[in-house]
Coordinates of C-alpha atoms and ligand atoms in Angstrom, one line a residue:
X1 CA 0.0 0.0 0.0
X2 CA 1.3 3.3 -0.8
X3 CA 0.6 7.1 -0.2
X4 CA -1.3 8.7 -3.1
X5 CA -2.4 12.5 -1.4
X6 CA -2.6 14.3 1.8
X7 CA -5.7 16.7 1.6
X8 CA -7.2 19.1 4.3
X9 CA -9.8 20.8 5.3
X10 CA -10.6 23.7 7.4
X11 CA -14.4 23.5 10.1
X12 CA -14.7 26.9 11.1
X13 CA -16.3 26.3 14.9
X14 CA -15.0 27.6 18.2
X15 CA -11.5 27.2 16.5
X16 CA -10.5 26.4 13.1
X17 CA -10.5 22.6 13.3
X18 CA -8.0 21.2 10.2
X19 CA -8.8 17.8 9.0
X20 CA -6.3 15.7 7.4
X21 CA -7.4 13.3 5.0
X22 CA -4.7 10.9 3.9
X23 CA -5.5 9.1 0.6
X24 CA -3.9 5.6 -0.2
X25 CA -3.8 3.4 -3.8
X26 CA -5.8 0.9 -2.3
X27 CA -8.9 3.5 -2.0
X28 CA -8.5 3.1 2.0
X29 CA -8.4 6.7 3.3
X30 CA -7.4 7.7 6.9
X31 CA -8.5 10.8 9.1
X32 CA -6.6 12.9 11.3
X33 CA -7.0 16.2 12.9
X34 CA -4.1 19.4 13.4
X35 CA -4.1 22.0 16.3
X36 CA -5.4 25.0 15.1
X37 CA -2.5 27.4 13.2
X38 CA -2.5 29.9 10.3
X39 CA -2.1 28.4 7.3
X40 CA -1.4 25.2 8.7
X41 CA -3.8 23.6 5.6
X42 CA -0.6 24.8 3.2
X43 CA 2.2 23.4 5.4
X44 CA 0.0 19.9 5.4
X45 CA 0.4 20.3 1.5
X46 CA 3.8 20.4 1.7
X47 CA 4.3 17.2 3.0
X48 CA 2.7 15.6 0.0
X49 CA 6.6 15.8 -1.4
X50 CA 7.7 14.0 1.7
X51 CA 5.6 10.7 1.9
X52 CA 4.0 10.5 -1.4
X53 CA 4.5 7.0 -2.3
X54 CA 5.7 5.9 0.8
X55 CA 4.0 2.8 2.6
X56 CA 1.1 4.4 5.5
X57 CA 1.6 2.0 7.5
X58 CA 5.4 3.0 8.6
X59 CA 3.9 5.4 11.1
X60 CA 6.9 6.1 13.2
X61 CA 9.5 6.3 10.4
X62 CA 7.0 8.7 8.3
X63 CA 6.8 11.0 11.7
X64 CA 10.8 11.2 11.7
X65 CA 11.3 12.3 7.8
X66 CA 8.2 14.8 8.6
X67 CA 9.9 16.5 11.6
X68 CA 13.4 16.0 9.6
X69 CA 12.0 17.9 7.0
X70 CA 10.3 20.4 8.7
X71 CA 13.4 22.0 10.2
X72 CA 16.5 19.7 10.4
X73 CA 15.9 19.6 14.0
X74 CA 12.1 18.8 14.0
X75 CA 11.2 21.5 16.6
X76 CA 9.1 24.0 14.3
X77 CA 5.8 24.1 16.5
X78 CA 3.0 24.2 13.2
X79 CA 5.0 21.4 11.7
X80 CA 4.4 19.4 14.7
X81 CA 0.7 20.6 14.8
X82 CA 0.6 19.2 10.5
X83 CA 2.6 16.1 11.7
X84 CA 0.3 14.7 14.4
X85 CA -2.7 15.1 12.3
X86 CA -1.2 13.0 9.8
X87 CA -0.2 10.6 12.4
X88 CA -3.5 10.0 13.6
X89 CA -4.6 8.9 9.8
X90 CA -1.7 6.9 9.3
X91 CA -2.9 5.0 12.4
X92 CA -6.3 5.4 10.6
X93 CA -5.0 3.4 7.7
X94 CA -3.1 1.0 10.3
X95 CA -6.2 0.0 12.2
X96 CA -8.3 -0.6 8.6
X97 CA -5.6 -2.6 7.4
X98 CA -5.7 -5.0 10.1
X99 CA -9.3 -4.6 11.2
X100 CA -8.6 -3.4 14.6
X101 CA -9.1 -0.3 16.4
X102 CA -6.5 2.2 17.3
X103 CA -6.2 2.1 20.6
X104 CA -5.0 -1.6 20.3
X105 CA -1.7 0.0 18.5
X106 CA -0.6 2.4 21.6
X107 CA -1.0 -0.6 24.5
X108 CA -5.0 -1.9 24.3
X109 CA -7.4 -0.6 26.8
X110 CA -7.4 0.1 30.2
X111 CA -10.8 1.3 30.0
X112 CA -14.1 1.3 27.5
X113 CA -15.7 4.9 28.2
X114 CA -13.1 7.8 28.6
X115 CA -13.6 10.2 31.1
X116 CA -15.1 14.0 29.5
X117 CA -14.8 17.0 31.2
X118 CA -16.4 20.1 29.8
X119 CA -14.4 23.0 29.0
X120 CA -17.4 26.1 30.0
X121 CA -14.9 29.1 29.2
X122 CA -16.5 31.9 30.6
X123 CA -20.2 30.6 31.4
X124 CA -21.7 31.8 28.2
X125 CA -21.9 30.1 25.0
X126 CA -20.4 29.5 21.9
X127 CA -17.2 32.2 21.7
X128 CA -15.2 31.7 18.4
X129 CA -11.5 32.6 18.2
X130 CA -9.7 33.0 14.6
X131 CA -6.2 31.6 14.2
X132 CA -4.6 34.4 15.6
X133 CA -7.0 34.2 19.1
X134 CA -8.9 36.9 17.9
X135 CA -13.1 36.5 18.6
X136 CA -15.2 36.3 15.6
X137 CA -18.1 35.4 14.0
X138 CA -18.1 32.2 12.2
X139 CA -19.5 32.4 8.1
X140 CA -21.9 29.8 8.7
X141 CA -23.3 32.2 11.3
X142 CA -26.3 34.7 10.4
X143 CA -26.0 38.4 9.5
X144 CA -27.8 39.7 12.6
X145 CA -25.6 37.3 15.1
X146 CA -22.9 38.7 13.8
X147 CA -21.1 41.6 16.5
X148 CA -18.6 44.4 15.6
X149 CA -14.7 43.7 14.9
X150 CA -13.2 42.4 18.8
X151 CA -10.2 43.9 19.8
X152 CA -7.5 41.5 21.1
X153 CA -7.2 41.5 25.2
X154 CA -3.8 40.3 25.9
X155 CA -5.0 39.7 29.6
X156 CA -8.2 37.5 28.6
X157 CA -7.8 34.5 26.2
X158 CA -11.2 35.1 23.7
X159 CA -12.6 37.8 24.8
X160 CA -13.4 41.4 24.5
X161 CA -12.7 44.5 26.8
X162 CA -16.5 45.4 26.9
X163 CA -17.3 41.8 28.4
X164 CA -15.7 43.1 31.7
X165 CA -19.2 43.7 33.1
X166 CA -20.8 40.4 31.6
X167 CA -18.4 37.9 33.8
X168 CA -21.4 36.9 36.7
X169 CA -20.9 34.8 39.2
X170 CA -24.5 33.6 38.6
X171 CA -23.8 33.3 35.2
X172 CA -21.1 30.3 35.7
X173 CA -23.2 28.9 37.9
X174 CA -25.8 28.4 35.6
X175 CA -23.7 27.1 32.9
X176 CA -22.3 24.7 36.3
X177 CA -25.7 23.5 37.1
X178 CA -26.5 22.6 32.8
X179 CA -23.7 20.8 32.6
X180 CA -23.7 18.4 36.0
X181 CA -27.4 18.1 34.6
X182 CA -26.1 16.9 31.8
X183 CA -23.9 14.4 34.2
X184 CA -20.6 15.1 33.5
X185 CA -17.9 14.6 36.7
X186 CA -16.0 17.5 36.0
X187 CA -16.1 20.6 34.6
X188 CA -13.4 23.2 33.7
X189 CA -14.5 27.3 33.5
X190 CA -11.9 30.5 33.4
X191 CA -10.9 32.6 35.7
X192 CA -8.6 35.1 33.8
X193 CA -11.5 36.7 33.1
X194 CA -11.7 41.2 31.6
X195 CA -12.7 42.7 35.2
X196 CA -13.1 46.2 36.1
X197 CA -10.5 46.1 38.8
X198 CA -7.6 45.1 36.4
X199 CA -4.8 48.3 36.6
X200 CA -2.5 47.2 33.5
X201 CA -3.2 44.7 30.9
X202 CA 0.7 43.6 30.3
X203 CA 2.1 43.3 33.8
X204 CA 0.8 40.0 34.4
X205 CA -0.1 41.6 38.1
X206 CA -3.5 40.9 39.9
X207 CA -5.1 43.5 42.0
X208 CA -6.8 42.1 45.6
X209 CA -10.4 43.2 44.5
X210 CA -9.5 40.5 40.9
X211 CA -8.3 37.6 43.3
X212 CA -11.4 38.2 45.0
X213 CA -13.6 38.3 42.0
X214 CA -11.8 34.9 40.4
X215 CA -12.5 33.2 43.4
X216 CA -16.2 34.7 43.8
X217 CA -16.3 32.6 40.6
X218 CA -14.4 29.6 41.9
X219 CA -17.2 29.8 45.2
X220 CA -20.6 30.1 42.8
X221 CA -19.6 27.3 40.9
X222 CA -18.6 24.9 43.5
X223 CA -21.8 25.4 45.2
X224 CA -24.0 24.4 42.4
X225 CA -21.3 21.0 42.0
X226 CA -21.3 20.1 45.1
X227 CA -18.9 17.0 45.8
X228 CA -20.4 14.7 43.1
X229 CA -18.3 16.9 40.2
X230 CA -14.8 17.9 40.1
X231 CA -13.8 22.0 39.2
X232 CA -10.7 22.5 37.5
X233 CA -10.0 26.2 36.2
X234 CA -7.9 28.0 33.7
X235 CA -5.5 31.4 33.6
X236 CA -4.4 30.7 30.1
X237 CA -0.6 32.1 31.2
X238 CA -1.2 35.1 32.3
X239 CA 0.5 36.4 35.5
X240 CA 3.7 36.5 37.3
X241 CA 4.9 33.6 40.0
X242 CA 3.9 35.9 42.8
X243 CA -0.1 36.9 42.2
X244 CA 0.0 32.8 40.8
X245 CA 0.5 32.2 43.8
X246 CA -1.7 34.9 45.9
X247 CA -4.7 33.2 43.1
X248 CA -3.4 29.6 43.9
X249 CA -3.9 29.7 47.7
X250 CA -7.2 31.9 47.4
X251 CA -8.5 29.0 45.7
X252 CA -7.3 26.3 47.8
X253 CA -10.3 25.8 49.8
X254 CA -12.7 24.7 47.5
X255 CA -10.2 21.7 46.5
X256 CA -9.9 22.4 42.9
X257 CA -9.0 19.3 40.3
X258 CA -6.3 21.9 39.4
X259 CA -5.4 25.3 38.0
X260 CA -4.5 25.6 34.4
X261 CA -1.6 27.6 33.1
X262 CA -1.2 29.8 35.7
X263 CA 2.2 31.2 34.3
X264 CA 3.7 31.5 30.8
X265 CA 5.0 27.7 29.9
X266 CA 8.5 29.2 29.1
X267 CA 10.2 29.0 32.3
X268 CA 10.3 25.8 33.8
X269 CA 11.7 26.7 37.1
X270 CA 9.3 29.5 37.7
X271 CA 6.6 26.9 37.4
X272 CA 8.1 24.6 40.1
X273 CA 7.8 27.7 42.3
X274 CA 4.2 28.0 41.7
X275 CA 4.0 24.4 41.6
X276 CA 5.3 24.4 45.5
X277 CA 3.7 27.7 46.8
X278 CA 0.3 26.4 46.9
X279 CA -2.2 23.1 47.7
X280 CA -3.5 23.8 45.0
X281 CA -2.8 21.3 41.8
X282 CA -0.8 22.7 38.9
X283 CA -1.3 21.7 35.3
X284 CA 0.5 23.0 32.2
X285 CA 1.3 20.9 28.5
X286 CA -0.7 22.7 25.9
X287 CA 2.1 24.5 24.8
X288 CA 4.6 22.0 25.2
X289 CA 5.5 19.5 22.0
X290 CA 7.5 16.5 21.7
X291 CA 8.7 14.1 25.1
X292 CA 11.7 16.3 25.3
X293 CA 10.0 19.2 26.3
X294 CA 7.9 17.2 29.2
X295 CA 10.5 15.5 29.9
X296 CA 12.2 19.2 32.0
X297 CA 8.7 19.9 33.1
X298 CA 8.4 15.6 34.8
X299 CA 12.4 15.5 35.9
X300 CA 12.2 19.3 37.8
X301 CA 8.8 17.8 39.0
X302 CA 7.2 21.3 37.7
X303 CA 3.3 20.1 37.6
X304 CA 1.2 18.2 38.9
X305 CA -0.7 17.5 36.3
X306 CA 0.5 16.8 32.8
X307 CA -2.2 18.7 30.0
X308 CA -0.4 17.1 26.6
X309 CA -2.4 18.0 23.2
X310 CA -2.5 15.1 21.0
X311 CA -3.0 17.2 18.0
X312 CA -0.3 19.1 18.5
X313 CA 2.6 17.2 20.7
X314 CA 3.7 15.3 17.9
X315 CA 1.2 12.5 17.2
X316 CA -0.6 9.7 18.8
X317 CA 2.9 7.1 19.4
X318 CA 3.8 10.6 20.9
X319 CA 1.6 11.0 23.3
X320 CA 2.3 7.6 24.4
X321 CA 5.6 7.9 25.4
X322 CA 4.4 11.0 27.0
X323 CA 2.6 9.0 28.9
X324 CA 4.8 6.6 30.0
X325 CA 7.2 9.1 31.2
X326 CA 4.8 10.9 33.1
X327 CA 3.9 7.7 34.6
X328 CA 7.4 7.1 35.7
X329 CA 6.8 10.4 38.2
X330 CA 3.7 9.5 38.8
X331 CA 1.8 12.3 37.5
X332 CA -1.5 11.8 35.6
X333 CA -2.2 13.1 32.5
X334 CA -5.5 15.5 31.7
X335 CA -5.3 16.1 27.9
X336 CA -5.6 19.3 26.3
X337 CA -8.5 18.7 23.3
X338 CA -10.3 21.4 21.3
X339 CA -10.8 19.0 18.3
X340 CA -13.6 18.2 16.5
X341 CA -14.9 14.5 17.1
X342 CA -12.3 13.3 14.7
X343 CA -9.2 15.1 17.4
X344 CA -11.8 13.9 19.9
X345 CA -11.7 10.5 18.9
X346 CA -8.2 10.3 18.3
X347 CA -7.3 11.6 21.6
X348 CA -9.9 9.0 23.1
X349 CA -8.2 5.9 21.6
X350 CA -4.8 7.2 23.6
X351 CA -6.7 8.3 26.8
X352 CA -7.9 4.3 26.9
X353 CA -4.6 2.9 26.9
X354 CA -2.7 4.8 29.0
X355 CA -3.3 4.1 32.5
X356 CA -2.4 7.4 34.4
X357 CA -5.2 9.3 32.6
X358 CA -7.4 11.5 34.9
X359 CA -10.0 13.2 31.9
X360 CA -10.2 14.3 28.7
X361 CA -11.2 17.9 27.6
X362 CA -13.9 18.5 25.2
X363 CA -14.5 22.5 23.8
X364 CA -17.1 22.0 21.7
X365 CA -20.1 22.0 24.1
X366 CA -21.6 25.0 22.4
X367 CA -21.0 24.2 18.8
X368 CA -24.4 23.2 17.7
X369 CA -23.1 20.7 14.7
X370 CA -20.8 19.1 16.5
X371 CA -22.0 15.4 16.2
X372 CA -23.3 15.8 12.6
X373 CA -19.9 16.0 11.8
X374 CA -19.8 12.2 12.3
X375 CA -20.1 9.1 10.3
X376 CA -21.5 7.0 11.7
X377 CA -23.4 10.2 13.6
X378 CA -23.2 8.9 17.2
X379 CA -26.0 11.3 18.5
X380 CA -24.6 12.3 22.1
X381 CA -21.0 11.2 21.3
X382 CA -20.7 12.0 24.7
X383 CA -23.3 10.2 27.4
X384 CA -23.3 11.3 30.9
X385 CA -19.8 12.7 30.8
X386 CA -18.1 9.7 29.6
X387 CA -16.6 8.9 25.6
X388 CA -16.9 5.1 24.6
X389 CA -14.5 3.9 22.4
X390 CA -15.7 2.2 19.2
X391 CA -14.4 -1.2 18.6
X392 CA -14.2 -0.8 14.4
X393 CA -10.8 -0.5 13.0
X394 CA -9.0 2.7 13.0
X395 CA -10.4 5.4 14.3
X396 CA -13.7 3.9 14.1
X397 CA -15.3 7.4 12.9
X398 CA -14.9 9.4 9.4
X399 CA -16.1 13.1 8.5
X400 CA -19.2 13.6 7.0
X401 CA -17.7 15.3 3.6
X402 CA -21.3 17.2 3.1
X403 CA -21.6 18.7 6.9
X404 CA -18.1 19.9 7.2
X405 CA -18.3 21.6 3.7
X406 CA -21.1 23.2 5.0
X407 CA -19.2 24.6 7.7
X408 CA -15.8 25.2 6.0
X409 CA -14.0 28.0 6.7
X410 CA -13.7 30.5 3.5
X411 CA -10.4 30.6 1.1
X412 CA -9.6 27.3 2.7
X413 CA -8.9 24.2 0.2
X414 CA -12.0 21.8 0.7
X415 CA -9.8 18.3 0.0
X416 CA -9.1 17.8 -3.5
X417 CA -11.2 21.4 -4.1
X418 CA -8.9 24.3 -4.0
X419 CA -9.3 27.9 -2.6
Ligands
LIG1 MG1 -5.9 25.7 28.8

């Protein structure tokens, strides 16, 4: 069997999701997904010169003449993003070929349902963020939903300066209390929310009446949950060790499943220091890639909890070893995941066969076509906060072609369709 095309296409939803379509001589295709980054559709293209011809099913080999190519060194972050979407359809491919599922090529199960947890970003609905993190309004979207150009907040991941005044503490409750109805066990909302008491929006600094606020959040929430469901929350790296800290030990008693990205991910050692000032657990990974770079975060015993994006670390096999090392420290892993249900699934087949896994993200709650984007449409894909894994081979799921060209994203190639 041999490689005849890679193909993408762009879903434009809360974030631009890039499926990778691998296409093969024998007719077999295989589906991946890529971490959202601009014009990450044309470095997937360029690959096309790189394993054209070669045999799919050499997953691991392909992987290393992709990162070769991509920089001699392999360590160019939107190659890595391109390269673990094709991963995931080479395993695709694998599975069909041998009629068996993919989890059963990263180690076989540990579990049939995965464990969900809902990503509720700032208690209101469906916010969409452009390659560049900047909110729009999707094209599938109509005219009069449509708002006025956002400016970028550097101090509030996806949102706007005006929505200072819209961040309720009633209002994450609310969004709390739909979700545990819904029955999921744990639930993960922002805190670095646009407030009125912010003084600078680039010194990373938090002002007393904020760290209030955050954890006025933190307190509405976790009174609607109760014990049954677990709260973990999310700063998306925005302040300095110190105020990480002050937040940190605010929140520590309402027993949080962890904090998120307190600090910027580019200083290991100023992480530990968070990592030790507070009760509090620490997670961090969606901006790391490849083992090496968890590696410093496992052996300076950094985090707490490892937050790995299978989309973007490097692929699947990746994640694995990932895995294993983090298992070595004995740290459990909580992936990152804003995929669509092919990333989903992807990341579900891994999160079954690793046995320190704690729960897998899902961003999508408010995208209202996510499951149509299915074959076969598994209508909820996710019941009572859990994923189950589908036995078929591969990644037991494709894209329906007709619903994501429905929601493609404009000037995008649609497969073997150009711009
Ligand atoms: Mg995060």
């Amino acid at each position: 069997m041999r490689i005849t095309k890679i193909e993408t296409c762009v879903v434009e939803a809360n974030y631009d999701w890039t499926i990778i379509k691998v296409k093969t001589d024998s007719r077999m295709v295989g589906w991946g997904e890529a971490f959202v980054a601009p014009g990450l559709a044309g470095v997937a293209a360029e690959f096309n010169d790189v394993l054209v011809g070669e045999d799919p099913r050499d997953v691991d080999r392909l992987c290393c003449l992709m990162r070769t190519a991509f920089g001699s060194a392999g360590t160019a972050s939107m190659g890595l993003h391109a390269i673990s979407g094709i991963e995931t359809a080479l395993w695709d491919i694998v599975g069909k070929s041998y009629g068996l599922p993919i989890y059963q090529f990263v180690g076989g199960k540990y579990r049939e349902r995965v464990r969900i947890y809902a990503d509720c970003h700032a208690g209101q609905g469906l916010a969409s963020l452009s390659p560049v993190l900047l909110p729009r309004t999707p094209a599938w979207m109509s005219e009069k939903k449509r708002g006025k150009k956002a400016e970028l907040n550097p101090k509030y991941h996806g949102g706007q300066k005006s929505e200072a005044s819209a961040v309720k503490p009633g209002a994450y409750a609310r969004r709390a209390l739909e979700m545990k109805r819904r029955g999921f066990t744990a639930l993960k909302f922002d805190v670095d929310v646009p407030t009125e008491y912010s003084l600078d929006d680039y010194n990373r600094a938090l002002t007393r009446r904020e760290i209030d606020l955050m954890v006025g959040l933190v307190a509405a929430v976790k009174k609607v949950l109760g014990k049954e469901v677990d709260l973990a929350v999310d700063c998306h790296w925005n302040y300095g060790v110190n105020d990480a800290i002050r937040l940190a030990r605010a929140c520590e008693p309402y027993d949080l499943l962890w904090l998120e990205d307190p600090i910027p991910p580019l200083n290991t050692d100023a992480l530990k220091r968070v990592t030790l000032g507070t009760r509090t657990p620490i997670a961090t990974g969606e901006n790391h890639y490849q083992r090496h770079q968890f590696r410093e975060l496992l052996e300076r015993e950094a985090v707490d909890i490892l937050a790995p994006d299978f989309q973007k670390v490097g692929g699947l096999l990746e994640g694995r070893r990932i895995a294993d090392m983090a298992d070595m420290h004995f740290v459990a892993l909580a992936p990152h995941n804003i995929s669509s249900p092919i990333g989903t699934m992807a990341s579900a087949h891994l999160c079954a066969a690793i046995p320190n896994f704690l729960a897998l993200e899902w961003h999508a709650a408010a995208v209202p076509f996510f499951e149509d984007l299915m074959l076969p449409r598994r209508s909820p894909m996710i019941q009572n906060g859990y994923l189950t894994v589908p036995d078929r081979p591969g990644l037991g799921v494709e894209l329906n072609e007709a619903v994501a060209y429905k929601y493609r994203k404009r000037g995008e190639p649609f497969f073997d369709r150009p711009a």
